[in-house]
Tab-separated table of C-alpha atoms and ligand atoms in Angstrom:
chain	number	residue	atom	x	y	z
A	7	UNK	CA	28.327	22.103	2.071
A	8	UNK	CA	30.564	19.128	3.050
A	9	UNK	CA	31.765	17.136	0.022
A	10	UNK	CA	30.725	13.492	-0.116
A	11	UNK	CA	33.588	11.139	-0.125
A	12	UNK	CA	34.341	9.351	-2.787
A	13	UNK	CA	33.701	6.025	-2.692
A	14	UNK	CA	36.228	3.282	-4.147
A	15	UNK	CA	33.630	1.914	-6.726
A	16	UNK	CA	33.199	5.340	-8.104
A	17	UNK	CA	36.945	4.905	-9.091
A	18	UNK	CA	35.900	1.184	-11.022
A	19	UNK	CA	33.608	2.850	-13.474
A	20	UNK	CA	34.902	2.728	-16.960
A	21	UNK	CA	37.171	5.653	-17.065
A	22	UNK	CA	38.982	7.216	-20.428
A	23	UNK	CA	42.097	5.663	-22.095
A	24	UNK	CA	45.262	7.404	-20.453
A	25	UNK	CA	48.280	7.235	-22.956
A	26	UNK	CA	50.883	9.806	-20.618
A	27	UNK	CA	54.087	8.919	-21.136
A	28	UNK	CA	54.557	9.417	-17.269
A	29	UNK	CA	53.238	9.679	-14.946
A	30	UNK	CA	51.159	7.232	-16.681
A	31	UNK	CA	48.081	5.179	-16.350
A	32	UNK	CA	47.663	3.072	-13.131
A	33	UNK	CA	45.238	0.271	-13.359
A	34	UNK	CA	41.504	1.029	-11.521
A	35	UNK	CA	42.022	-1.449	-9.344
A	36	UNK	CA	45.124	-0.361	-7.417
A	37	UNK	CA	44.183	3.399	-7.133
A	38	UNK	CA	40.738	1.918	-5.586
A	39	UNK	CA	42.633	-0.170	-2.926
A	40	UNK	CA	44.640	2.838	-2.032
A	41	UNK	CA	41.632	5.219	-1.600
A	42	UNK	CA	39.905	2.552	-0.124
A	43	UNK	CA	42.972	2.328	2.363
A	44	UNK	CA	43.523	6.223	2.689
A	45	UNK	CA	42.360	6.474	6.351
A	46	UNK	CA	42.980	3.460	7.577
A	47	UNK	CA	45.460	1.339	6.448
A	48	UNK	CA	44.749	-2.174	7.945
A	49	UNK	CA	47.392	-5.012	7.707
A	50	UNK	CA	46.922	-8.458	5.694
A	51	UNK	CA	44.798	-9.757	8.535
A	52	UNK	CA	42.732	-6.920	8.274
A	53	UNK	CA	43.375	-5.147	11.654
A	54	UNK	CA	43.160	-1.678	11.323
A	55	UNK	CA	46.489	0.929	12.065
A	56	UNK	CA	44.461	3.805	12.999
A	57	UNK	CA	46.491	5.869	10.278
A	58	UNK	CA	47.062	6.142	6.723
A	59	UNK	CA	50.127	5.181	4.976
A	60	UNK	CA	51.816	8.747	4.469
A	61	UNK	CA	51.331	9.478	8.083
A	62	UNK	CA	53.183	6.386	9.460
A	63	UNK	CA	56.607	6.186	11.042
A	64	UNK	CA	58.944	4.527	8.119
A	65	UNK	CA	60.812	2.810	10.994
A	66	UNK	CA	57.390	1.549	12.490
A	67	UNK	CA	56.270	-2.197	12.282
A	68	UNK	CA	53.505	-1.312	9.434
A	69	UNK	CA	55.695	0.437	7.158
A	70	UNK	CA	58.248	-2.165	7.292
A	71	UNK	CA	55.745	-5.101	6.659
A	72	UNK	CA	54.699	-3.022	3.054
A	73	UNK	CA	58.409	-2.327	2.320
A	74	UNK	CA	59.768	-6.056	2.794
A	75	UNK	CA	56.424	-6.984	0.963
A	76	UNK	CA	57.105	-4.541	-1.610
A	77	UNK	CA	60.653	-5.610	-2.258
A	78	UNK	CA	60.334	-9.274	-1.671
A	79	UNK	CA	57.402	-9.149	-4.739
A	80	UNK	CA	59.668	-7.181	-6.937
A	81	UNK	CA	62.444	-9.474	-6.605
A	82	UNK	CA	59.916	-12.039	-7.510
A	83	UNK	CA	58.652	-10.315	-9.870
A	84	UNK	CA	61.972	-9.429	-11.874
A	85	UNK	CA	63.656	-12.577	-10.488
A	86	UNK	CA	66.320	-10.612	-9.105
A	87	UNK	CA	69.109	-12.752	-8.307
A	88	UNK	CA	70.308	-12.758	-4.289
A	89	UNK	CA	73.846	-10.827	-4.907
A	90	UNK	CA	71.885	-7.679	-6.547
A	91	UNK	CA	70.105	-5.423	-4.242
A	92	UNK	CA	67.133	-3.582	-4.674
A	93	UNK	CA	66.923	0.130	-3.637
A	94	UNK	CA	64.362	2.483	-3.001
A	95	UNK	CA	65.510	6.350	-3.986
A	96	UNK	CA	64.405	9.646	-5.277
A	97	UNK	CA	65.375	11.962	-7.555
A	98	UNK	CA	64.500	10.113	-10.716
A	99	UNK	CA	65.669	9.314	-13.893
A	100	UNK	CA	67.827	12.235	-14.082
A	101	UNK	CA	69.460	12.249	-10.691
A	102	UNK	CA	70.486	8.652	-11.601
A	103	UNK	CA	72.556	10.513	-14.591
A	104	UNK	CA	74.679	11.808	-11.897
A	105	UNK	CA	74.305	9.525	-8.900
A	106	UNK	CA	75.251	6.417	-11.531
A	107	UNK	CA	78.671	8.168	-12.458
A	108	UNK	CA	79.063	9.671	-8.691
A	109	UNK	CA	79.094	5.691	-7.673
A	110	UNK	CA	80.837	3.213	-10.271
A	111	UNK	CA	83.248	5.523	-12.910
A	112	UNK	CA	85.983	4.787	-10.472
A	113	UNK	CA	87.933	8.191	-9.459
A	114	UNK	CA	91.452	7.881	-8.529
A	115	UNK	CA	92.068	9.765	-5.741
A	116	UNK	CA	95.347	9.722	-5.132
A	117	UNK	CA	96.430	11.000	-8.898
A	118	UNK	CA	93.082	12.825	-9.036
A	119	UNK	CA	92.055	10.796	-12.303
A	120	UNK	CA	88.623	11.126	-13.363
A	121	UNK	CA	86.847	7.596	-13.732
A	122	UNK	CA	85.881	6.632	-17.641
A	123	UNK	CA	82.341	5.766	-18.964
A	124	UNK	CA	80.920	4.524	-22.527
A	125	UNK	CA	77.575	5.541	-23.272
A	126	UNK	CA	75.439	4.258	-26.320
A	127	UNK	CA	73.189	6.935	-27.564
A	128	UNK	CA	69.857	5.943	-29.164
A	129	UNK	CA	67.731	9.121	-28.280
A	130	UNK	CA	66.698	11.710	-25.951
A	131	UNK	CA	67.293	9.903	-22.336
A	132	UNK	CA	70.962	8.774	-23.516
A	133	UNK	CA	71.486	11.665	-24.631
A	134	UNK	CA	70.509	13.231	-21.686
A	135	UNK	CA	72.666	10.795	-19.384
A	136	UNK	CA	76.070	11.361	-21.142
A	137	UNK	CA	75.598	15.103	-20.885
A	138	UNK	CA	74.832	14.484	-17.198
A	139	UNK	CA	77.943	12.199	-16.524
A	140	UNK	CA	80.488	14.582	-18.019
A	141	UNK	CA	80.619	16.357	-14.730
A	142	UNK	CA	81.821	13.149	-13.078
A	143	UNK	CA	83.757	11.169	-15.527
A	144	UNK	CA	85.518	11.033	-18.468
A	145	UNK	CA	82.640	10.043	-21.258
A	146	UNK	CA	82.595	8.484	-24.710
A	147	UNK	CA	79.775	8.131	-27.595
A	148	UNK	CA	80.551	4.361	-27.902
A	149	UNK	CA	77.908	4.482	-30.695
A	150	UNK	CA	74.848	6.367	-31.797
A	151	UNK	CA	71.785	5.948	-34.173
A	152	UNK	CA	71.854	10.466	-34.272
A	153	UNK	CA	72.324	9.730	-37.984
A	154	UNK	CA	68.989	8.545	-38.924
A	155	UNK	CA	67.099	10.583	-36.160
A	156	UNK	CA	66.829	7.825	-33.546
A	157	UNK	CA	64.997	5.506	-35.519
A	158	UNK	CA	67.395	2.315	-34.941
A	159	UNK	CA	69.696	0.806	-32.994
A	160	UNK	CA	73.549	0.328	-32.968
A	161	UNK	CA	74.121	-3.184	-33.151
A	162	UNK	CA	76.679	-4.018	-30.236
A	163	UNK	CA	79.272	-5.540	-32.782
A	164	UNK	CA	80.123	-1.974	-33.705
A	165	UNK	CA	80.243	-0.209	-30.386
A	166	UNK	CA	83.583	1.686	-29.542
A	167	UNK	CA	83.991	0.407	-26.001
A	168	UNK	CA	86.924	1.651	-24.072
A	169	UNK	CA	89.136	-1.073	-22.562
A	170	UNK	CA	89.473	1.295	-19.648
A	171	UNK	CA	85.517	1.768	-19.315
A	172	UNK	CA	84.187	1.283	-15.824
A	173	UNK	CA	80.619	0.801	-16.936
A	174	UNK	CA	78.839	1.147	-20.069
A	175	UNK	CA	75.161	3.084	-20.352
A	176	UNK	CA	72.068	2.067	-22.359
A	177	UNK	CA	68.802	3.358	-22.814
A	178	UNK	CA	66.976	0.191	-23.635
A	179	UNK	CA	63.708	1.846	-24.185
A	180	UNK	CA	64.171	5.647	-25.331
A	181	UNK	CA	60.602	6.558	-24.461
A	182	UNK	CA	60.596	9.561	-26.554
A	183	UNK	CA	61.964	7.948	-29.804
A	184	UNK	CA	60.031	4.684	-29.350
A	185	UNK	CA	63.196	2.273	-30.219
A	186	UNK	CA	63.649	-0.146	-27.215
A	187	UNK	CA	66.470	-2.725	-27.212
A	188	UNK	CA	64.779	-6.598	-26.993
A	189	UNK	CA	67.912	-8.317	-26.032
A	190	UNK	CA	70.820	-6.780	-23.643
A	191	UNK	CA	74.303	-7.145	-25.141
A	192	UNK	CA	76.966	-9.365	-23.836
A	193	UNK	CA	79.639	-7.192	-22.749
A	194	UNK	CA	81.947	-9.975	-21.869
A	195	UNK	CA	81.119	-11.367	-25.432
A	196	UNK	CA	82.005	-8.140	-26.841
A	197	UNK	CA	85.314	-8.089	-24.696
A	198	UNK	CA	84.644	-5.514	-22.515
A	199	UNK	CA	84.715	-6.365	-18.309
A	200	UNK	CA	82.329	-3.052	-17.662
A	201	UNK	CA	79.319	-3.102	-16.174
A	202	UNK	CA	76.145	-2.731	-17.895
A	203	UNK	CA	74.035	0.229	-16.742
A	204	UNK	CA	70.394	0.404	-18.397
A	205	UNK	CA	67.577	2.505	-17.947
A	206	UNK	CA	64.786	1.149	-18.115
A	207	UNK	CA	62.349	3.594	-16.650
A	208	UNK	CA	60.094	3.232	-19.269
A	209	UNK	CA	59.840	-0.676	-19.966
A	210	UNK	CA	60.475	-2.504	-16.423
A	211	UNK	CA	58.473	-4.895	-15.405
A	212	UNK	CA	56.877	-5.218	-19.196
A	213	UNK	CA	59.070	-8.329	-19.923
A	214	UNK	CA	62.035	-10.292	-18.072
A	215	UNK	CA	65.520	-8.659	-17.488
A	216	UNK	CA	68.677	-11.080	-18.137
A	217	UNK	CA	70.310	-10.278	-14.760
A	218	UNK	CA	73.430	-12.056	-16.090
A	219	UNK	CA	74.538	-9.275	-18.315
A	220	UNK	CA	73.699	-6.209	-15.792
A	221	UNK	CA	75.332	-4.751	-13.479
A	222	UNK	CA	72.945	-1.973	-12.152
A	223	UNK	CA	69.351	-1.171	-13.574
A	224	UNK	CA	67.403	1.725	-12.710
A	225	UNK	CA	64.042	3.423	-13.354
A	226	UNK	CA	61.640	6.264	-12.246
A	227	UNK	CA	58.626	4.882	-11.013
A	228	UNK	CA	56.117	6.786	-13.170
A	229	UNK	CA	55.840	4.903	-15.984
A	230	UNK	CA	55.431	1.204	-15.211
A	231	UNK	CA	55.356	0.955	-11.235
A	232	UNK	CA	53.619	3.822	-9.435
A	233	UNK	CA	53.409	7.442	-8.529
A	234	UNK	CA	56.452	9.998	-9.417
A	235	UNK	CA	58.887	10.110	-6.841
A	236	UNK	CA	60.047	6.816	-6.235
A	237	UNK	CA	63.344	5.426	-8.260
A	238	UNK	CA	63.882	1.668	-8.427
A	239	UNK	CA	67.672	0.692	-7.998
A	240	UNK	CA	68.715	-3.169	-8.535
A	241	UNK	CA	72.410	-3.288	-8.463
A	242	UNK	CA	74.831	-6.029	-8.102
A	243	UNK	CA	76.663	-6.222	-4.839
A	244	UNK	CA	80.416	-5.953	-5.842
A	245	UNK	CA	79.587	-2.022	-7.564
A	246	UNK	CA	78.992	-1.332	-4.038
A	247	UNK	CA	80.955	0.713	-2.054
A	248	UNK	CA	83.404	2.383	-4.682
A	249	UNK	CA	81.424	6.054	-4.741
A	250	UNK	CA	83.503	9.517	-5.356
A	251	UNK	CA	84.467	11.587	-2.183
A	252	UNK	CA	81.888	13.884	-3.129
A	253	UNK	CA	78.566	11.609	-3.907
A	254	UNK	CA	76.447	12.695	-1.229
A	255	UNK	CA	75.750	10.226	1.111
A	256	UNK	CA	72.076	9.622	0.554
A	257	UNK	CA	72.656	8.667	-3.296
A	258	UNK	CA	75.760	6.425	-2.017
A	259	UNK	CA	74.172	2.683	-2.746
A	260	UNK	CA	76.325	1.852	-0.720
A	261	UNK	CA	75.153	3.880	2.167
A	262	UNK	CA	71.208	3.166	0.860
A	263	UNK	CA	72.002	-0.453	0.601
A	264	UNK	CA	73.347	-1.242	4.597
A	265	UNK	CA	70.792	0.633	5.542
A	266	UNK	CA	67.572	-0.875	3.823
A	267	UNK	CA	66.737	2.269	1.645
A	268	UNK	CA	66.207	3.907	4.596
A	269	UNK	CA	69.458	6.335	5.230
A	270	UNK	CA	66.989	8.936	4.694
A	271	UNK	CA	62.924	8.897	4.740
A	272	UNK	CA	62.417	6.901	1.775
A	273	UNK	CA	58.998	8.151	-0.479
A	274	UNK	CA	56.877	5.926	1.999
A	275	UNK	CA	53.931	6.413	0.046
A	276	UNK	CA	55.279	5.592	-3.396
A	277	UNK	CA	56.916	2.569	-2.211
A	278	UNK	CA	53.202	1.889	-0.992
A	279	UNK	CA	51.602	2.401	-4.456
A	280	UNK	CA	54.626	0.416	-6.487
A	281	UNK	CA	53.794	-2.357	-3.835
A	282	UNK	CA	50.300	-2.654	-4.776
A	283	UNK	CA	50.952	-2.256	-8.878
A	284	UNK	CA	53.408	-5.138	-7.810
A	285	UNK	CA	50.600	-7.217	-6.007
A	286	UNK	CA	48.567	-6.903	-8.970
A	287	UNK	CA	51.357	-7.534	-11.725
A	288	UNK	CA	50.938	-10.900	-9.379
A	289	UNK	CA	47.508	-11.245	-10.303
A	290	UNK	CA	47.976	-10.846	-13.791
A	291	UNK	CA	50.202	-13.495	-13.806
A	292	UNK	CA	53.277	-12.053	-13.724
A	293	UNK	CA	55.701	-10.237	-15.909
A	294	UNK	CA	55.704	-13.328	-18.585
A	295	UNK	CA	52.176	-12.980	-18.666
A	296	UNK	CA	52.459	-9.007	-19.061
A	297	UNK	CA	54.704	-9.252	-21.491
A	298	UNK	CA	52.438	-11.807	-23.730
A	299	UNK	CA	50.300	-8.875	-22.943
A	300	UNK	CA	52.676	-5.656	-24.233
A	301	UNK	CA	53.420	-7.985	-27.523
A	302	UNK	CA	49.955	-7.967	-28.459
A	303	UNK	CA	48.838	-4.551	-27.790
A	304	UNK	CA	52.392	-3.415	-29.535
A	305	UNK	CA	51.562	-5.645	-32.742
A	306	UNK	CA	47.948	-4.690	-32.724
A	307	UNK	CA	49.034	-0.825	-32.801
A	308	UNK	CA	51.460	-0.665	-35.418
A	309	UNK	CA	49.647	-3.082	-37.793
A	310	UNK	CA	47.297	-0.350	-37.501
A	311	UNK	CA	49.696	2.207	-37.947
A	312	UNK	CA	51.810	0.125	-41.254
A	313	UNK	CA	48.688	-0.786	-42.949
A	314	UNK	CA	47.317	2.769	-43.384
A	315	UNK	CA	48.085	5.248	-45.607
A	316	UNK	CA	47.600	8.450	-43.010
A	317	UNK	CA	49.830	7.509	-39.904
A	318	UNK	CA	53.516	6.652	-40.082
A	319	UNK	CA	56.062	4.966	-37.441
A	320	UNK	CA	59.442	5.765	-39.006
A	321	UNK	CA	61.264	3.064	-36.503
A	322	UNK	CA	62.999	-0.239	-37.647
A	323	UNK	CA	60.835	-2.726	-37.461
A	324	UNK	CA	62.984	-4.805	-35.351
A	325	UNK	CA	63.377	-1.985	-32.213
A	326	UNK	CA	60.105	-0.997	-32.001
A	327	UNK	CA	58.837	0.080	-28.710
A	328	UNK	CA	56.376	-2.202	-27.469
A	329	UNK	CA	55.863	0.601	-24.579
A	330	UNK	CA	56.172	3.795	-26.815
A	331	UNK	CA	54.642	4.149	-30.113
A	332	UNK	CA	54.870	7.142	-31.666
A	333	UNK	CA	53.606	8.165	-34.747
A	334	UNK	CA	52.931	10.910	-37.578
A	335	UNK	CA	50.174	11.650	-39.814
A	336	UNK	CA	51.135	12.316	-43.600
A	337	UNK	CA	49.168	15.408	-43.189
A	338	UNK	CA	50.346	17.305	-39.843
A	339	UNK	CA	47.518	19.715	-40.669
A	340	UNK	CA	44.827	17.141	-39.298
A	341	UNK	CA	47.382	16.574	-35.753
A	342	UNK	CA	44.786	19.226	-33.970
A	343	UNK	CA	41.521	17.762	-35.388
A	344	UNK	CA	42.916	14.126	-34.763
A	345	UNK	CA	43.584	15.046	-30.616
A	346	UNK	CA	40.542	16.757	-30.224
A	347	UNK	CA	38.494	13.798	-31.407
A	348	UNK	CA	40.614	11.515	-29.704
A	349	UNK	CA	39.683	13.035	-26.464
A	350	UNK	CA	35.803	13.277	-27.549
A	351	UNK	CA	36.383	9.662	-27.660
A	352	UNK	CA	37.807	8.866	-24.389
A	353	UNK	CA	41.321	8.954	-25.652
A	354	UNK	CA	44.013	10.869	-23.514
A	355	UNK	CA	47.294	12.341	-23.534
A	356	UNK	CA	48.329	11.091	-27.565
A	357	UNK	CA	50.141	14.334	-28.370
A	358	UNK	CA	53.831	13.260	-29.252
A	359	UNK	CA	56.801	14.807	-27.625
A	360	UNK	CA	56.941	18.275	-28.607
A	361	UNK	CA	61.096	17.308	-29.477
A	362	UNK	CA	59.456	15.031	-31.753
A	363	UNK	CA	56.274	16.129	-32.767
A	364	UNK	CA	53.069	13.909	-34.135
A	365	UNK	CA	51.192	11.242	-31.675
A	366	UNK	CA	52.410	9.242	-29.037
A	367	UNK	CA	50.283	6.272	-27.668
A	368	UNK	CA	52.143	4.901	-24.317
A	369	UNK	CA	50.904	1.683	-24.036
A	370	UNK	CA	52.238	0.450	-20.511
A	371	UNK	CA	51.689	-2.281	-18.256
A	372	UNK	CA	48.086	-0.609	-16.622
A	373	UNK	CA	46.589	0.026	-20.256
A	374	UNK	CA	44.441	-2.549	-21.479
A	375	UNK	CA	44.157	-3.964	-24.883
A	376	UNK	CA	40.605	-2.584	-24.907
A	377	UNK	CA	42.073	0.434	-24.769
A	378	UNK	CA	44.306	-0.237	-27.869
A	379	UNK	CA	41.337	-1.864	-29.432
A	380	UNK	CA	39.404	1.676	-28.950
A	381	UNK	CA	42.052	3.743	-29.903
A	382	UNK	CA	42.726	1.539	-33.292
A	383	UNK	CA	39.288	1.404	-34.081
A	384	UNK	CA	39.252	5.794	-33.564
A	385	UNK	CA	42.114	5.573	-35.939
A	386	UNK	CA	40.338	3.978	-38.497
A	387	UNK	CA	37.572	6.216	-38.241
A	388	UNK	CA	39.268	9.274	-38.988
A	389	UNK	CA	41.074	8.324	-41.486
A	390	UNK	CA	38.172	6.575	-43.074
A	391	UNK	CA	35.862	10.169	-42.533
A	392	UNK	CA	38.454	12.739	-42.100
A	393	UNK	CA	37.028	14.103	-39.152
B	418	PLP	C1	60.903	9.349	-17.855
B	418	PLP	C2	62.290	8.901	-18.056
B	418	PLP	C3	63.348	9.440	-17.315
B	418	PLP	C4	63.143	10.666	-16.453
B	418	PLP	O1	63.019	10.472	-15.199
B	418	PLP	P1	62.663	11.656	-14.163
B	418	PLP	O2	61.939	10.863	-13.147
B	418	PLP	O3	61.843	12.682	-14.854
B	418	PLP	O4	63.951	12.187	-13.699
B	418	PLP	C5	64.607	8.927	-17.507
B	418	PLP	N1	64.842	7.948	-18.418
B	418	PLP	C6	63.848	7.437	-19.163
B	418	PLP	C7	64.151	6.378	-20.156
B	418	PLP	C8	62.548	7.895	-19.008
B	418	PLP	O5	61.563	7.391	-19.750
């Protein structure tokens, strides 16, 4: 017997609470537009293409009217400024951790010097990235929170920065640990003429970037924008164009930049997706909006969370994750009884890192604050019961 298709409405019903780290939660409304579109995508005046959007040409006239829709809303959105340009990759997170050092440490050929980098280590994904960029560059620990298990953050006054530093990395939201920076440092306060690198994977488009104090900002599209596969690279112009001998030539930005993210097929339909989370950040009002939003879920969470005596959020106040929120119970021998009613209730994915242990409630962009309201009122309940 032939399935029935599914029908977009089906995909409107009230669904569970998602908290995945990433790939994460999408809001209902996008993933009904793009079943709805599946088949047929049809263009903003509604004429039909005949095709759906992973079977088009990414050099053909419908492609490039979502991509330079896509990227003009994003710029919008993040009020990119004109000399930074906004690329469309693959490889994630982690290939960043190579393809960032591959592009701006600065080789010297000609005496065959390896390029320098400062990296700021405040958890797991830092961690991660100056492991990474030893194979490229010279690498120093300008400062790291290791000492009290990633629960706070350096304050930029007492980073180590390296006069001789081409760039400097940051984590500003270490999605694992749950600390998340809420203002970029001034590197030119701080003396230093690097450039600022951040990954932000895990918090873009919850609250404005200060483009004046970045140099390049990347992120894997799972957590706040889309579907895996598609990374989000906004870079300032003059880091162009100064890549090692032996970056390959689809992760030169360079090479990505002249030719409009599209060296090499770009992830046509995750581009596709991000546009449509991006038409709908619109909607919402924008990122100011979402992050009036994040703040409000965030504070509901770990009032929740301070004012009771099972769960604990061992963070400093002050760099709490408004994305990430992970948490403990005094009692780890509950943790099982605690997930398996959290998914009787409609509650998915809380299990923390297994590096860390505990709960984890990723609150992104796409979850609502009914959904922290439900998961704060199953909190309550179980402790209140025990069951
Ligand atoms: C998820 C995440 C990554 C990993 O990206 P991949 O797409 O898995 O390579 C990198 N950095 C941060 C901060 C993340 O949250």
């Amino acid at each position: 017997m032939r399935k029935a298709p599914i029908s977009p409405p089906i995909l409107l019903m009230q669904r569970p609470f998602n908290f995945s780290a990433g790939p994460a939660t999408i809001a209902p409304e996008v993933l009904a537009q793009a079943a709805a579109e599946m088949l047929d995508w049809p263009d903003a005046n509604g004429r039909h293409s005949g095709m759906g959007v992973m079977e088009m040409s990414h050099r053909g006239k419908e492609f490039q009217s979502i991509y330079t829709q896509a990227e003009a809303d994003l710029r919008e959105l993040l009020a990119v400024p004109a000399h930074f340009k906004i690329l469309f990759m693959q490889g994630g997170g982690l290939a960043e951790n190579a393809i960032v050092p591959l592009n701006l440490s600065r080789y010297r050929a000609q005496t065959g010097t390896n390029g320098d980098a400062d990296f700021v280590v405040t958890g797991s994904w830092s961690d991660k990235s100056q492991k990474e960029a030893r194979k490229y560059c010279d690498v120093h620990v300008a400062a790291t929170n290791q000492a009290d298990g990633h629960t706070s953050l350096p304050e930029p006054s007492s980073w180590q920065l390296r006069p001789q530093a081409s760039y400097v990395h940051l984590c500003t939201n270490e999605t694992i640990n749950g600390v998340e920076y809420h203002t970029l440092p001034d590197l030119k306060a701080l003396g230093s003429d690097a450039a600022l690198v951040i990954d932000f994977s895990s918090h873009v488009a919850s609250r404005p970037v200060d483009w004046s104090r970045v140099g390049l900002a990347f992120a894997g599209a799972q957590k706040n924008l889309g579907p895996a596969g598609l990374t989000v690279v906004v870079v300032r112009e003059d880091l162009l164009g100064h890549a090692m001998d032996i970056c390959p030539s689809a992760f030169n930005y360079k090479t990505v930049a002249d030719n409009q993210s599209m060296y090499n097929t770009p992830p046509t339909y995750g581009i596709y997706m991000a546009g449509l989370v991006f038409q709908w950040l619109k909607r919402q009002g924008g990122i100011a909006a979402m992050e009036a939003r994040n703040i409000a879920k965030a504070t509901l969470l770990y009032e929740a969370i301070d004012s009771s005596s099972l769960y604990v959020n061992t963070v400093q106040s002050h760099c709490r994750s408004r994305m990430n929120v992970p948490f403990f119970l005094r009692d780890a021998s509950r943790n099982d009884a605690f997930l398996a009613g959290a998914q009787a209730a409609g509650l998915l994915q809380l299990k923390g890192h297994k590096s860390v242990g505990g709960m984890r409630a990723s609150i992104y962009n796409a979850m609502p604050l009914e959904g922290v309201q439900t998961l704060v009122s199953y909190m309550r309940e179980f402790e209140r019961t025990g069951a």
